[in-house]
Coordinates of C-alpha atoms in Angstrom, one line a residue:
M1051 CA -5.1 9.1 0.9
T1052 CA -5.7 6.0 2.9
H1053 CA -8.9 4.2 4.1
K1054 CA -9.1 0.9 6.0
G1055 CA -5.5 0.2 5.2
Y1056 CA -5.8 0.9 1.4
S1057 CA -4.0 3.7 -0.3
A1058 CA -4.9 5.7 -3.4
S1059 CA -2.8 6.2 -6.6
L1060 CA -3.9 9.5 -8.1
E1061 CA -3.4 11.5 -11.3
Y1062 CA -5.0 14.3 -13.1
S1063 CA -6.8 13.6 -16.4
D1064 CA -6.6 16.6 -18.9
D1065 CA -9.1 14.8 -21.1
D1066 CA -11.7 14.4 -18.4
E1067 CA -10.7 17.5 -16.4
C1068 CA -10.8 15.6 -13.1
F1069 CA -8.7 13.6 -10.8
V1070 CA -8.6 9.9 -11.4
G1071 CA -7.5 7.3 -8.9
H1072 CA -7.2 3.6 -8.3
I1073 CA -6.7 1.6 -5.1
A1074 CA -3.0 1.0 -5.0
G1075 CA -1.1 -2.2 -4.1
I1076 CA -3.7 -4.7 -5.2
K1077 CA -4.1 -6.6 -8.5
D1078 CA -7.9 -6.0 -8.7
R1079 CA -8.5 -2.8 -10.7
V1080 CA -10.7 -0.4 -8.6
G1081 CA -11.1 3.1 -9.9
F1082 CA -12.7 6.3 -8.8
H1083 CA -12.7 10.0 -9.8
G1084 CA -13.6 13.5 -8.5
E1085 CA -13.4 17.1 -9.5
S1086 CA -12.3 18.4 -6.1
V1087 CA -10.3 17.0 -3.2
T1088 CA -13.4 16.5 -1.2
E1089 CA -15.1 14.6 -4.0
L1090 CA -12.0 12.6 -4.6
K1091 CA -11.7 11.6 -0.9
N1092 CA -15.3 10.6 -0.8
A1093 CA -15.1 8.6 -4.0
F1094 CA -12.0 6.8 -2.8
Q1095 CA -13.6 5.8 0.5
E1096 CA -16.7 4.7 -1.4
A1097 CA -14.6 2.7 -3.8
V1098 CA -12.9 0.9 -0.9
E1099 CA -16.2 0.2 0.8
D1100 CA -17.7 -1.1 -2.5
Y1101 CA -14.7 -3.3 -3.1
L1102 CA -14.9 -4.8 0.4
E1103 CA -18.7 -5.3 0.1
T1104 CA -18.4 -6.8 -3.4
C1105 CA -15.7 -9.3 -2.3
N1106 CA -17.9 -10.3 0.7
A1107 CA -21.0 -10.7 -1.6
V1108 CA -19.2 -13.0 -4.0
G1109 CA -17.3 -14.9 -1.3
K1110 CA -13.9 -13.6 -2.4
E1111 CA -11.2 -12.7 0.1
P1112 CA -10.3 -9.0 -0.5
Q1113 CA -6.7 -8.5 -1.6
Q1114 CA -4.6 -6.8 1.0
P1115 CA -2.3 -4.0 -0.2
Y1116 CA 0.8 -5.6 1.4
S1117 CA 1.4 -8.7 3.4
G1118 CA 4.2 -7.3 5.5
K1119 CA 6.5 -10.0 4.1
L1120 CA 9.5 -9.0 2.0
T1121 CA 12.0 -11.4 0.5
L1122 CA 15.3 -10.0 -0.6
R1123 CA 18.5 -11.3 -2.1
I1124 CA 21.6 -9.7 -0.6
P1125 CA 25.3 -10.5 -0.7
P1126 CA 26.4 -13.0 2.0
E1127 CA 28.8 -10.4 3.5
L1128 CA 25.9 -7.9 4.0
H1129 CA 23.8 -10.7 5.5
A1130 CA 26.6 -11.5 8.0
S1131 CA 27.1 -7.8 8.8
I1132 CA 23.4 -7.4 9.5
A1133 CA 23.2 -10.5 11.6
T1134 CA 26.1 -9.2 13.7
A1135 CA 24.6 -5.8 14.1
A1136 CA 21.3 -7.3 15.1
Q1137 CA 22.9 -9.6 17.7
V1138 CA 25.0 -6.7 19.2
S1139 CA 21.8 -4.6 19.5
G1140 CA 19.9 -7.5 21.1
Q1141 CA 17.4 -7.7 18.2
S1142 CA 16.4 -10.3 15.7
I1143 CA 17.5 -9.7 12.1
N1144 CA 13.9 -8.9 11.3
Q1145 CA 13.6 -6.4 14.1
W1146 CA 16.9 -4.8 13.1
I1147 CA 16.1 -4.5 9.4
S1148 CA 12.6 -3.2 10.2
S1149 CA 14.0 -0.5 12.4
A1150 CA 16.7 0.4 9.8
L1151 CA 14.1 0.7 7.1
S1152 CA 11.8 2.8 9.2
Q1153 CA 14.6 5.2 10.0
A1154 CA 15.6 5.4 6.3
S1155 CA 12.1 6.1 5.1
C1156 CA 11.3 8.6 7.9
I1157 CA 8.2 6.7 9.2

């Protein structure tokens, strides 16, 4: 489930006999629950809206799930190979890697 760029992390609680979720990818802990898929979706959307409203009310910048920046450490030989492949394809290294990752993850 996604809403306004936020995704849900979900599990089923045997103890509570309902689905329990949290907004994924942020450090703030925001939870919600529901007994049906419809309830769960509504609770998730409400949790995201409440989170954004609360952040606004207290003057805090809401955390974004992911910044879009990724830092990796790779062997120099792989770096050189990627740079060459990007140059041959007429792309920047960033464009080439982004394309390769999109293809690998089937997005």
